[in-house]
Coordinates of C-alpha atoms in Angstrom, one line a residue:
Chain A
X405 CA 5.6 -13.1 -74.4
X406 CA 9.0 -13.1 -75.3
X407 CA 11.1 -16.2 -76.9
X408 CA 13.7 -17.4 -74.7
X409 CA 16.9 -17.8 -76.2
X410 CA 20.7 -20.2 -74.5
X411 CA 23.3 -17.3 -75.2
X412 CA 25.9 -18.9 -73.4
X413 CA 25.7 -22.7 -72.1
X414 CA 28.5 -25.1 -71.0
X415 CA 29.3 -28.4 -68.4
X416 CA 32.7 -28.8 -66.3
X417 CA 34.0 -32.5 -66.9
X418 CA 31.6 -34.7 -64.7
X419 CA 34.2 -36.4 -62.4
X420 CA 35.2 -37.2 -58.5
X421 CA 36.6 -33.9 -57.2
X422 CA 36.3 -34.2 -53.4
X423 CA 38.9 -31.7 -52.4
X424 CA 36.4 -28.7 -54.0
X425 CA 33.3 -27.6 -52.5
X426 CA 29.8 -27.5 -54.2
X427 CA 29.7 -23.8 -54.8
X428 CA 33.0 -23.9 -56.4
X429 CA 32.0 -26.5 -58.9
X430 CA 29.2 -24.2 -59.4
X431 CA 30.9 -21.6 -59.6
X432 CA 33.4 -22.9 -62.8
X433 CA 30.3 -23.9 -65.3
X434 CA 28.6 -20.5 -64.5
X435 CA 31.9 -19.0 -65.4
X436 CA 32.1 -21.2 -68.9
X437 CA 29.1 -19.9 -69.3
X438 CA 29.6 -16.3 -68.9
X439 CA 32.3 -16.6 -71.2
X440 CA 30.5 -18.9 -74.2
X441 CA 28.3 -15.6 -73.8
X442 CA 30.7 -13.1 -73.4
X443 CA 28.8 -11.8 -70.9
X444 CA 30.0 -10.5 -67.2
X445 CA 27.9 -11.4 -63.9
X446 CA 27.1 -7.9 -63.7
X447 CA 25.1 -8.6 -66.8
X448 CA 22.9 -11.0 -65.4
X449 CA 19.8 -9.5 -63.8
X450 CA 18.6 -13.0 -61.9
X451 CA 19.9 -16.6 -61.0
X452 CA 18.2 -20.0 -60.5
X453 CA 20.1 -22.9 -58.6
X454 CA 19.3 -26.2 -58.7
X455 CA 21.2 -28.6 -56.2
X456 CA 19.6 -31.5 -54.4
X457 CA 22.1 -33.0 -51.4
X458 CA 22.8 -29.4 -49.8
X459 CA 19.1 -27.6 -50.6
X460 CA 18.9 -26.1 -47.5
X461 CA 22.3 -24.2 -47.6
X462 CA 21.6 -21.5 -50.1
X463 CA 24.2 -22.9 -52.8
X464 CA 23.4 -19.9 -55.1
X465 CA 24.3 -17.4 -52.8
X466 CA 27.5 -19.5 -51.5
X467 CA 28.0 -19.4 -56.4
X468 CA 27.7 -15.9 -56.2
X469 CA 30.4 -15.2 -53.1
X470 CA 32.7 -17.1 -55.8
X471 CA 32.1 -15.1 -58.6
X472 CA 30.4 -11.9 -57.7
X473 CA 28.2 -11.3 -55.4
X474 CA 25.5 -8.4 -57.2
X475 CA 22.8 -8.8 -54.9
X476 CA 20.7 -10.2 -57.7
X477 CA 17.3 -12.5 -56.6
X478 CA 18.2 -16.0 -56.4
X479 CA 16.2 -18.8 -56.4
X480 CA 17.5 -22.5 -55.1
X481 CA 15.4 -25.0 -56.5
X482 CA 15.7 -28.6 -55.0
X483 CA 13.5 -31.4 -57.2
X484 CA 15.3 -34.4 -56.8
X485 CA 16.7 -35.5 -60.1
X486 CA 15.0 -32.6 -62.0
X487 CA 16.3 -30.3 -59.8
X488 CA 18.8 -28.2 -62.5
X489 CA 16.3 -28.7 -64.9
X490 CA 13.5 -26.9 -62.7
X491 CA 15.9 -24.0 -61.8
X492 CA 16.6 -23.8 -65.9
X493 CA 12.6 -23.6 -66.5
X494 CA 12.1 -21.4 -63.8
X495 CA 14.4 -18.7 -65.3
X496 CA 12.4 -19.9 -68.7
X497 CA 9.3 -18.8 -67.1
X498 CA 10.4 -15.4 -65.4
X499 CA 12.1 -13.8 -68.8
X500 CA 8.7 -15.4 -70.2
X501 CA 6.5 -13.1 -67.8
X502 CA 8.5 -10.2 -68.6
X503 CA 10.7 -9.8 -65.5
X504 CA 14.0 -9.7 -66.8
X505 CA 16.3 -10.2 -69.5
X506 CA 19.6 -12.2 -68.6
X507 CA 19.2 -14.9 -66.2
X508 CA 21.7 -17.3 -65.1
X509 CA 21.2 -20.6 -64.5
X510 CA 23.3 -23.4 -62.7
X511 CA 22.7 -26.9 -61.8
X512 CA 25.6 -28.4 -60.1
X513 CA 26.0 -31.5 -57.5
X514 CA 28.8 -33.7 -55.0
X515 CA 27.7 -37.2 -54.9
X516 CA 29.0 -39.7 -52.8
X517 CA 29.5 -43.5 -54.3
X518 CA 27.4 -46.8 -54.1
X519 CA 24.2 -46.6 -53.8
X520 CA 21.7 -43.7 -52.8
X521 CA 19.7 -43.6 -49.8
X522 CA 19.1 -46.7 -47.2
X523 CA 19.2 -44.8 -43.6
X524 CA 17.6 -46.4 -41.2
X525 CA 14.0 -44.3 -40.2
X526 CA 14.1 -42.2 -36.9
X527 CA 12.5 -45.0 -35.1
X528 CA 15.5 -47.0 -35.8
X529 CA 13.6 -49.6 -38.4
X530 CA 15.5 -50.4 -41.5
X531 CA 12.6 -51.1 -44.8
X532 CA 14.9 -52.4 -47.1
X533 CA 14.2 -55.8 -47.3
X534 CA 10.9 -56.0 -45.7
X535 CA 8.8 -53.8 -47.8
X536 CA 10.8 -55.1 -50.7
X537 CA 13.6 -52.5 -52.1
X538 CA 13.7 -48.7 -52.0
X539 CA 17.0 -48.7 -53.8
X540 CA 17.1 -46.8 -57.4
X541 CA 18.9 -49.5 -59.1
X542 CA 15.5 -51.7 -58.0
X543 CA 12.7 -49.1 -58.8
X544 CA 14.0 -49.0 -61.9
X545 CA 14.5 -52.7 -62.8
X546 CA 10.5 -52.9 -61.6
X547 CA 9.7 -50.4 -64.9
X548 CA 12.1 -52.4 -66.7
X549 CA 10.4 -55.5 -65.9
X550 CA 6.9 -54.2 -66.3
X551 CA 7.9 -53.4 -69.8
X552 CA 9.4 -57.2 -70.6
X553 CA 5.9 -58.0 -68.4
X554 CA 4.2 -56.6 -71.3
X555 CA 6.2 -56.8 -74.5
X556 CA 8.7 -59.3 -73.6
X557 CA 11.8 -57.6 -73.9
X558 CA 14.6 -59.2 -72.7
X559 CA 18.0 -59.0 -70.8
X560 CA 19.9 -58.7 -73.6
X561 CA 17.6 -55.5 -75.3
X562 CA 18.0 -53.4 -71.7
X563 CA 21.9 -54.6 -72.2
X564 CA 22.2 -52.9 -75.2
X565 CA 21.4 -49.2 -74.1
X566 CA 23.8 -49.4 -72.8
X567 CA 26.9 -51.2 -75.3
X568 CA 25.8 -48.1 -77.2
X569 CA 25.5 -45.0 -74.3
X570 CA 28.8 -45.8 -73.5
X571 CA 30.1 -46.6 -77.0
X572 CA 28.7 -42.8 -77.7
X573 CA 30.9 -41.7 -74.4
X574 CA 33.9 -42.6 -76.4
X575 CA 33.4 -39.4 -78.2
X576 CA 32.8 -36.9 -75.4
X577 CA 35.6 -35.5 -73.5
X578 CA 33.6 -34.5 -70.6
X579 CA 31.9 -37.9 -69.7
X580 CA 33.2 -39.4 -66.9
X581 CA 33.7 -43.8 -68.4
X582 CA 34.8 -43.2 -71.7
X583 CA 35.1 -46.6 -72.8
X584 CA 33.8 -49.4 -75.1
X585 CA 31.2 -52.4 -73.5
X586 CA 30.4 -55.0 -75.4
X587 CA 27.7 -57.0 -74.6
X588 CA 29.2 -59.8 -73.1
X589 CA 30.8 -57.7 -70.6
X590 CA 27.4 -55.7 -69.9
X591 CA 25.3 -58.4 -69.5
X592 CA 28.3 -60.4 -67.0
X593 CA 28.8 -57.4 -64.9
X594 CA 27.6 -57.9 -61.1
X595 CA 23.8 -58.0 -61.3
X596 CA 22.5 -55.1 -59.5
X597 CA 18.7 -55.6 -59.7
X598 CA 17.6 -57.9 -62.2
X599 CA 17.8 -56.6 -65.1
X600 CA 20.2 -54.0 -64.0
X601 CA 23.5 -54.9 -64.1
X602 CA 26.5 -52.8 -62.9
X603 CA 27.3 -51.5 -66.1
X604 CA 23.8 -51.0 -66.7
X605 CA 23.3 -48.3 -63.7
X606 CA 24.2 -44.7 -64.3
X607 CA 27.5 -43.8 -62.2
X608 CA 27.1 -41.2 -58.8
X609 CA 29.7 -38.2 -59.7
X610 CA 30.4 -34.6 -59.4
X611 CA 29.4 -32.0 -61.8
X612 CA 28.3 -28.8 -62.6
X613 CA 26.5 -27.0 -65.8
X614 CA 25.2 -23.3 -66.6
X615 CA 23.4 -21.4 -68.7
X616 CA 22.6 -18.0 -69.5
X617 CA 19.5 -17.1 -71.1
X618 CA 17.5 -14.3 -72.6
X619 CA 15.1 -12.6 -74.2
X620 CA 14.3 -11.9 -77.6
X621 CA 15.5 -8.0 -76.5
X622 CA 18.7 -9.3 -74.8
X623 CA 19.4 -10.8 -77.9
X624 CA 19.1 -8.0 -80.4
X625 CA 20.4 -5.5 -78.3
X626 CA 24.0 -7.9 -77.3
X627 CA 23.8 -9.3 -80.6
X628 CA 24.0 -13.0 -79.6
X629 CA 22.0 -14.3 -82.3
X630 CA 25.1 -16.1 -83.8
X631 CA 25.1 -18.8 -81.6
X632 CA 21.9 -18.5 -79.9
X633 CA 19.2 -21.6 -79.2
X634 CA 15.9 -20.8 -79.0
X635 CA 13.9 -22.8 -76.2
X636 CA 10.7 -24.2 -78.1
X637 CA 9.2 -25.5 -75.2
X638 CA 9.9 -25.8 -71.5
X639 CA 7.7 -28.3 -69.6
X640 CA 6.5 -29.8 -66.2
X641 CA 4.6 -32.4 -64.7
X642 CA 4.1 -34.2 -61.5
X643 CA 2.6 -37.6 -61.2
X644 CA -1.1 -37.7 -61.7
X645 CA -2.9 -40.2 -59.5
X646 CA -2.1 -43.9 -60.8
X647 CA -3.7 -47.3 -59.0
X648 CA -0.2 -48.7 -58.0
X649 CA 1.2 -45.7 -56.5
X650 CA 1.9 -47.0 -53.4
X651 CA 4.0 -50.3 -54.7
X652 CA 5.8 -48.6 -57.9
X653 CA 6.6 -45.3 -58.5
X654 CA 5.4 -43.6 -61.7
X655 CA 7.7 -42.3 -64.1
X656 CA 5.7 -43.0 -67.4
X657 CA 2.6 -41.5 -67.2
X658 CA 4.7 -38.3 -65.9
X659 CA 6.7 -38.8 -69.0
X660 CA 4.3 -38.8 -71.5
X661 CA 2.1 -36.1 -70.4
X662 CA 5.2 -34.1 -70.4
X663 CA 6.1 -34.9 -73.8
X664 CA 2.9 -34.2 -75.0
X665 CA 2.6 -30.8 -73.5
X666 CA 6.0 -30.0 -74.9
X667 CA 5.7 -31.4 -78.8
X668 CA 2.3 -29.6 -78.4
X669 CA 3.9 -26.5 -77.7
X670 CA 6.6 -26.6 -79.7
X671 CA 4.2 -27.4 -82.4
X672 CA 6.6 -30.2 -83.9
X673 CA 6.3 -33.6 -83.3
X674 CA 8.6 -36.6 -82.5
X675 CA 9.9 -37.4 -86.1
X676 CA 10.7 -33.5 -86.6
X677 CA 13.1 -34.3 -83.7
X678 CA 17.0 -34.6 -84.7
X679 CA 18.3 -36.2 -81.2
X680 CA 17.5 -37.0 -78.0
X681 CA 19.3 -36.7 -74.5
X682 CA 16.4 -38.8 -72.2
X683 CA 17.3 -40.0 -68.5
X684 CA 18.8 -43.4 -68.6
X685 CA 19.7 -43.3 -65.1
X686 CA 19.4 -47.4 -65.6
X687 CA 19.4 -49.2 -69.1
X688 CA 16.2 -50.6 -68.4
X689 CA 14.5 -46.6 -68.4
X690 CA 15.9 -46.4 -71.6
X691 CA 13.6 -48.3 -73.5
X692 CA 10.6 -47.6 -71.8
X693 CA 11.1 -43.5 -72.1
X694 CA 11.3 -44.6 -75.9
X695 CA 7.7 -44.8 -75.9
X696 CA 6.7 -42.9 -73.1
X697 CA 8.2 -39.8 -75.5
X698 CA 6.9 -41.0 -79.0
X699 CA 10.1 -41.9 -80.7
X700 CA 8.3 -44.9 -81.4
X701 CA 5.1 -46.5 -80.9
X702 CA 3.5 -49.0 -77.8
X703 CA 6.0 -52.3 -77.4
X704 CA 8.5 -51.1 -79.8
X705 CA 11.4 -49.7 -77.6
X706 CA 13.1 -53.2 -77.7
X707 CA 12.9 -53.0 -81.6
X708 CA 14.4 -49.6 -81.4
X709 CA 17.0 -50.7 -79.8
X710 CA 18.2 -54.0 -82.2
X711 CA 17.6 -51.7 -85.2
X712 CA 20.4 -48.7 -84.1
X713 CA 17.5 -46.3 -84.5
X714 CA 18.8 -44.5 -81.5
X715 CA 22.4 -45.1 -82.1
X716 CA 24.5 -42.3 -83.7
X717 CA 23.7 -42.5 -87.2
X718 CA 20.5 -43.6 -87.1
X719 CA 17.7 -41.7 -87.2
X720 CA 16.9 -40.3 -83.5
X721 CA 20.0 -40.6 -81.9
X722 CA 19.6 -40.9 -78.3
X723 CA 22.3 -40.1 -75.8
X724 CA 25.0 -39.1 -77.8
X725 CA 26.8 -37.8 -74.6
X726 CA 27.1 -40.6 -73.1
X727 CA 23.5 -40.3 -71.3
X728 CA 23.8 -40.7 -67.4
X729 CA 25.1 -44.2 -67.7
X730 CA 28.6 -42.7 -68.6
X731 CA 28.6 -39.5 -68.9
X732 CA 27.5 -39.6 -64.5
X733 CA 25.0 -38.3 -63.1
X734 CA 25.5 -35.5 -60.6
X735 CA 21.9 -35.0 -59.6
X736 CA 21.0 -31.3 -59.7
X737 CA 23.9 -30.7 -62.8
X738 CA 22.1 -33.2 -64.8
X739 CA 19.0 -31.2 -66.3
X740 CA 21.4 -28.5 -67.3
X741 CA 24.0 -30.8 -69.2
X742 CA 21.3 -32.8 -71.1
X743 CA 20.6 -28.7 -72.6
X744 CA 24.0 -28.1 -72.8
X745 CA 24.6 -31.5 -75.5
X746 CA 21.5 -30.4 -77.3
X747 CA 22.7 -27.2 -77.4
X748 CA 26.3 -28.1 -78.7
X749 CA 24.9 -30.0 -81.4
X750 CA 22.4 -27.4 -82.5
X751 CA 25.3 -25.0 -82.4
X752 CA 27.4 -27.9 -84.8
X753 CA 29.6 -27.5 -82.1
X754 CA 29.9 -31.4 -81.0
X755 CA 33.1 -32.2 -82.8
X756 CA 33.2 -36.2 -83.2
X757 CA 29.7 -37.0 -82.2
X758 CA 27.7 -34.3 -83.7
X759 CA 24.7 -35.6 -85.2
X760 CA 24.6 -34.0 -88.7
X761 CA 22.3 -31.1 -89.7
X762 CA 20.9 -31.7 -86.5
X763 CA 17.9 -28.4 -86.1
X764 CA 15.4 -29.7 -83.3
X765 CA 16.5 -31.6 -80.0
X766 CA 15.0 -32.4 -77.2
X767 CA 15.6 -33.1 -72.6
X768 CA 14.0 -35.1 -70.7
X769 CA 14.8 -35.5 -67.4
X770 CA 12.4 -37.0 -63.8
X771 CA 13.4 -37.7 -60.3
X772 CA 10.8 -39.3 -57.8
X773 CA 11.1 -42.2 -55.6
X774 CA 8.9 -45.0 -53.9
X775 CA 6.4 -43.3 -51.3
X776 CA 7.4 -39.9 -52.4
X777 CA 5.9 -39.1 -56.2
X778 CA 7.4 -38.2 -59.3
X779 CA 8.0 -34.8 -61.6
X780 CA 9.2 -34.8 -65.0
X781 CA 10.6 -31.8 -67.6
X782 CA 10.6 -31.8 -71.3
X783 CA 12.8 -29.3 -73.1
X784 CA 12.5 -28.7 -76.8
X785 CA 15.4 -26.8 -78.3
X786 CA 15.7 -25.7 -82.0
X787 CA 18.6 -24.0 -83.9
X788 CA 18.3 -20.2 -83.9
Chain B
X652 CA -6.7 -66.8 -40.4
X653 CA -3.1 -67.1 -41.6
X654 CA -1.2 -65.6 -38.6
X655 CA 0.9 -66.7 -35.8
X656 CA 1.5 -70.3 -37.2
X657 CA 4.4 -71.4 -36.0
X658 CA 6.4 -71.5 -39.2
X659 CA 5.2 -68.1 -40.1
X660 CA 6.5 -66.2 -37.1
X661 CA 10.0 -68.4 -37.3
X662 CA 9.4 -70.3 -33.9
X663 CA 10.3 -67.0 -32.3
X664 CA 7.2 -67.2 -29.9
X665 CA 4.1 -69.6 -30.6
X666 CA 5.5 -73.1 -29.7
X667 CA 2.5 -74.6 -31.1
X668 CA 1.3 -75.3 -34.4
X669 CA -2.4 -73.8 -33.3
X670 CA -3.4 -71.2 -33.1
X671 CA -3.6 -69.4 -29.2
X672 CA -6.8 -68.5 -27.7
X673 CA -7.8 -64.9 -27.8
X674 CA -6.7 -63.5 -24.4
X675 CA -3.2 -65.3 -25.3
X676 CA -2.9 -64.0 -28.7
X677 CA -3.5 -60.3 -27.4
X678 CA -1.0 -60.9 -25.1
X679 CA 1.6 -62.5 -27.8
X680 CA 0.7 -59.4 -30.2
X681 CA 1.3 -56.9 -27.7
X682 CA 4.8 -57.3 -28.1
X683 CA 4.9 -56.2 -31.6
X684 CA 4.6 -53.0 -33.1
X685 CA 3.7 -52.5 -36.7
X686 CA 6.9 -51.2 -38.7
X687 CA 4.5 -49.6 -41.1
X688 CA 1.4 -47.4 -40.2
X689 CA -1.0 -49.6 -42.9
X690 CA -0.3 -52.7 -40.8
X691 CA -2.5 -52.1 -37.6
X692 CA -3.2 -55.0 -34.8
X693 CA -6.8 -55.1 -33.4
X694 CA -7.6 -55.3 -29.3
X695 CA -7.8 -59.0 -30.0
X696 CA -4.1 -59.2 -31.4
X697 CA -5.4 -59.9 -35.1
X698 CA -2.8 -58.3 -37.7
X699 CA -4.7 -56.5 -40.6
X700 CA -4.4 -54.3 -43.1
X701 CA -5.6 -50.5 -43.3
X702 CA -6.8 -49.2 -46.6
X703 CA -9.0 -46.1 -47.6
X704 CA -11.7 -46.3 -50.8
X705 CA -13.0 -43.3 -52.5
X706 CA -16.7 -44.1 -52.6
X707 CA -17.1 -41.5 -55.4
X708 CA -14.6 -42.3 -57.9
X709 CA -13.6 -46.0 -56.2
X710 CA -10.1 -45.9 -56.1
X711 CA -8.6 -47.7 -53.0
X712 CA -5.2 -46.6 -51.1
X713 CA -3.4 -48.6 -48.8
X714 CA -3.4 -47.0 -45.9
X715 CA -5.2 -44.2 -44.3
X716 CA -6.1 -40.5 -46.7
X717 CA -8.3 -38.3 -45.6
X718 CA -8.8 -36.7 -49.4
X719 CA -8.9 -38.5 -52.5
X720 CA -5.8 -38.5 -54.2
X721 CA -7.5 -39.5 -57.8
X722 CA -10.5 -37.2 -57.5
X723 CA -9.9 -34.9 -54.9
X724 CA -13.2 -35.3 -53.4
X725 CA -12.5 -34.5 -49.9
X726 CA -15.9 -36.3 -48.4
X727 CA -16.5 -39.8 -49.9
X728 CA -13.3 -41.5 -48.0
X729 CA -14.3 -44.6 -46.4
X730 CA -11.8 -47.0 -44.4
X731 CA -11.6 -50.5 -45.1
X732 CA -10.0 -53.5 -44.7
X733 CA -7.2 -54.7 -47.4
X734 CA -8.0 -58.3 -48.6
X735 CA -4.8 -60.6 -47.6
X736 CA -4.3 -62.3 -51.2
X737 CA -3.8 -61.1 -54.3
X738 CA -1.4 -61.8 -57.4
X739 CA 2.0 -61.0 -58.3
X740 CA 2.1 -58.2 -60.6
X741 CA 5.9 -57.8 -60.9
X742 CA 8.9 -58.4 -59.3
X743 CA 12.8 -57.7 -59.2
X744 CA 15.4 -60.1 -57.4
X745 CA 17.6 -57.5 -56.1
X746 CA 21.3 -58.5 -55.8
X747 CA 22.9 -55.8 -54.1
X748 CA 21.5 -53.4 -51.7
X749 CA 22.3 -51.0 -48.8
X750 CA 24.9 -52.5 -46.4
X751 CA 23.5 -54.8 -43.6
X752 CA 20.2 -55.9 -45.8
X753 CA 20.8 -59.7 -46.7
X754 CA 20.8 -60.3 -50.3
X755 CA 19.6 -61.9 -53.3
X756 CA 15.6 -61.4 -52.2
X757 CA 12.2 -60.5 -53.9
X758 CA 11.3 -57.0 -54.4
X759 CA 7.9 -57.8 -55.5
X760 CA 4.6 -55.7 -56.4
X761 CA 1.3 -57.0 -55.4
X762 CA -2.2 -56.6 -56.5
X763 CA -4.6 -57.3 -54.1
X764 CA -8.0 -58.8 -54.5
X765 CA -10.5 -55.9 -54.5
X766 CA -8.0 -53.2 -55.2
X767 CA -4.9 -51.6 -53.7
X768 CA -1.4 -52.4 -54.6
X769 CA 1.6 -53.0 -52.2
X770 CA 5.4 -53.5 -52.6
X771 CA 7.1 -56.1 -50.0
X772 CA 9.4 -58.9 -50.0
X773 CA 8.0 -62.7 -51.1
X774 CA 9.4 -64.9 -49.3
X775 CA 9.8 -68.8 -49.8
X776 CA 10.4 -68.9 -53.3
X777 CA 14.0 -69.1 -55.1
X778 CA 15.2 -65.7 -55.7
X779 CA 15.5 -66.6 -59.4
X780 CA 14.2 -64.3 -62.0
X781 CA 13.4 -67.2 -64.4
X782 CA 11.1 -68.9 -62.0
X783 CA 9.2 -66.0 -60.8
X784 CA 5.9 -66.3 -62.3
X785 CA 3.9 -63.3 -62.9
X786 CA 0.2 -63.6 -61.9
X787 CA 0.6 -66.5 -59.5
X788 CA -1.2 -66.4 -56.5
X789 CA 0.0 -65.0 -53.4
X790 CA -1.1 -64.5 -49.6
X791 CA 0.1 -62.0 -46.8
X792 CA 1.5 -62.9 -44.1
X793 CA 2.4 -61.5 -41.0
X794 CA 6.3 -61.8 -39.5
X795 CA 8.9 -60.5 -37.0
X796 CA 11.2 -58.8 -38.9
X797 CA 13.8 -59.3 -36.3
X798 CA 14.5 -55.5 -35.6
X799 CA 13.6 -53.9 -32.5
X800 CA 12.8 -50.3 -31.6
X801 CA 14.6 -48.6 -28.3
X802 CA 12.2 -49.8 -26.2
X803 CA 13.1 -53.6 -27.4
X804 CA 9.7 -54.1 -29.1
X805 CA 9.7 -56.5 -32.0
X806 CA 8.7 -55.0 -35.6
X807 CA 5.9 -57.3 -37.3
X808 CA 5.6 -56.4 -40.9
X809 CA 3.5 -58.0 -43.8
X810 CA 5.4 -60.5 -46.4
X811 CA 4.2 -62.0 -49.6
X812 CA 4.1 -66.0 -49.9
X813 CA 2.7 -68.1 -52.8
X814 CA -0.6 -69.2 -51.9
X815 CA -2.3 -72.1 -54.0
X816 CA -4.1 -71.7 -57.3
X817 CA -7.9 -71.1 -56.4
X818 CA -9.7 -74.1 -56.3
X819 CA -6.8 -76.5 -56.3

């Protein structure tokens, strides 16, 4: 089987743009990418679209009537949050089995703001508030709770992810808050879901990111190796059966089954990797993911977090962009912008926050909900 | 039997503080429907709570499964009765939430007795995260959650209250 290889990867500024339409946001990061691989759409021999709010309305086809419609497969993959990361592995897997060569991938979504979800059920009945909270902001403070349930972390240590995610947005154009939080201001912010303050909750936005990859063939015969970033490992998994399925969603044991498959086949192991870009879609996910992906052992996250290990500078930054909490976190875009920071850095492309000499990195990314399940995907990238 | 005390259906219809007879109690229930499909009311107008067990590998869902989720088996389900207590596992107090859903309240995770795990709301207690204690005892109880479907039929739901420390 061929290696897979990023030859061109980039993210439109995450943002509010209601006057343009899903496709054409699409449609601008799969041109950036085209062009960061100098590459045409007529080049590309397949294209997998990952978009969550509009799944059922073809969103790759309506890309393609944007920027050239080849009459190429494409593949729309809807997966909740994981949804730009599924159609990026997907496109992993078919230049893996052989089928092509140049495949482009988009992730790309319009949010609206507040919170997600809360519609009443076709029989009229509202949950919320009965059967305790289906909100995101809630779920998550559960996991964040369950963690201080069994190492006692606090308030302030959830706080903190994010004083420094969006102390590391500071440095990247393209995140939507680009501004300094101290902790005062984090921990005052309106309380959300306890733990989860405002501040603490990744913001809804629009966005867009592409990629093109290749084969090892592609490669060699376009000479892209320049800039190319090999894929190490592209992984899945959905929730395995756990006893409190029913009253909180899973998104650890996903997490590190995940990781395990993907440092296994990498063949590296958390301390070979330089940075992380894990889905802090609330503070409190932070520092559970911390151990759910190795980068330190059980009931350390809250250490990991008072230390700066995962600050830029230390020695796994995590986040650098900004993570969800500032960068946004436009649903389907997200899996594809987490590879495009990796990729940036491995390329020593990242300007003021480019982790130095920085050779392995790796995504993580899950979506899931109460009643529904989880999935999760690990990426492992590594300097070509 | 913890239902249909007055102060647990919020004076809405029992006007005393006993219990009804049967054939009055069936009549009372009748007016509900269960906003969840775990919740089911007997012929007698009882309130309980639907679970499956897998009597290979043991593991209990609430609610009805015709396979086993953990093992896959497709012939060992067995239907049984949740048990009404349990403990608090974990909780959030949740401060802000979609519009029209009164806030700060309990967004608590139960374990039962015997197995099975449920979300709901706990009622009763001050919605403050510092005096939430994890592992205390709690009950179910049964209550009109004050919506209606088209046909003007109440929603009864389950809720978590403390319930006293075993053998206190």
């Amino acid at each position: 089987m061929s290696d897979v290889y990023i030859v061109g990867i980039d993210m439109i500024s995450f943002g509010r743009y209601p006057e343009r339409s899903v496709p054409q946001l699409g449609a601008e990061a799969a041109l950036l990418a085209l062009d960061d691989a100098g590459l045409s759409i007529r080049d590309i021999q397949a294209f997998y679209c990952g978009n969550l709010m509009q799944a059922h309305q073809m969103v790759g086809q309506r890309i393609l009537r944007e920027i050239g419609e080849t009459g190429i497969p494409v593949v729309n993959t809807a997966n909740a949050c994981a949804s730009g990361a599924t159609a990026f592995r997907e496109g992993y897997i078919a230049i893996k089995a052989g089928m092509y060569d140049l495949i482009l991938v988009v992730g790309v979504e319009q949010m609206g703001r507040g919170l997600l979800g809360g519609s009443a059920r076709p029989d009229g009945f509202v949950e919320e508030g009965v059967f305790g909270s289906m909100t995101t902001p809630a779920m998550f403070a559960q996991i964040g709770m369950e963690h201080q349930r069994k190492y006692g972390t606090t308030f302030a240590q959830f706080a903190k992810v994010a004083v420094k995610n969006h102390h590391h947005s500071t440095f990247n154009p393209k995140a939507m808050s680009r501004r300094e939080t101290p902790l005062e201001e984090v921990m005052s912010s309106e309380m959300i879901s306890y733990p989860n303050t405002k501040l603490m909750c990744s913001i809804n936005v629009d966005g867009s990111a592409a990629a093109v990859i290749a084969s090892q063939a592609a490669v060699n015969r376009l000479g892209l190796k320049g800039r190319a970033v090999k894929v190490r490992a592209s992984e899945m998994t959905s929730n395995p059966y756990t006893p409190r399925e029913d009253s909180i969603t899973d998104f650890s044991v996903v997490t590190r089954n995940c990781a395990k498959m993907a440092y296994e086949r990498a063949g590296v192991g958390p301390k070979d990797i330089d940075l992380v870009e894990l889905h802090d879609c609330f503070a409190t996910a932070e520092i559970v993911h911390y151990e759910n992906l190795e980068l330190c052992g059980e009931g350390e996250g809250g250490k990991l977090i008072d230390t700066g290990f995962t600050t830029l500078g230390g020695q796994i930054p995590v986040n650098v962009s900004g993570g969800l909490l500032s960068k946004g976190h436009p649903l389907g875009a997200t899996g594809v912008a987490n590879l495009y920071e990796i990729a940036t850095h491995l390329r020593g492309e990242a300007g003021a926050r480019q982790v130095e000499g920085a050779r392995l990195g790796l995504t993580h990314v899950v979506g899931g909900g109460p009643d529904v399940g989880s999935t999760c995907v690990v990426h492992v990238l590594e300097k070509a | 039997m913890i239902l249909l005390r007055k102060s647990e259906l919020e004076g809405k219809i029992v006007t005393t503080g006993t219990v009804p007879p049967a054939r009055e109690m069936a009549a009372l229930m009748d007016q509900f429907i269960p906003a969840i499909p775990l919740l089911k009311i007997t012929d007698g107008g009882e309130p309980w709570l639907a679970g499956s067990r897998c009597r290979k590998c043991d593991a209990i869902f609430p609610g009805d499964r015709a396979v086993c989720a953990s093992c896959g088996d497709r012939h060992s389900i067995e239907s049984i009765r949740l048990a009404q207590r349990g403990t608090l596992y974990n909780f959030t107090v949740v401060y802000r939430s979609f519009s029209g859903v009164k806030t700060p309240f309990v967004a608590a995770i139960v374990d039962l007795e015997g197995g099975g795990s449920l979300r709901g709301t706990l009622l009763e207690v001050e919605p403050d995260p510092e005096k939430l204690r994890r592992d205390m005892p709690v009950k179910i109880v049964f209550r009109d959650t004050g919506q209606t479907n088209q046909e003007g039929r109440a929603f009864l739901a389950y809720y978590f209250i403390t319930a006293e420390e075993p053998g206190s």
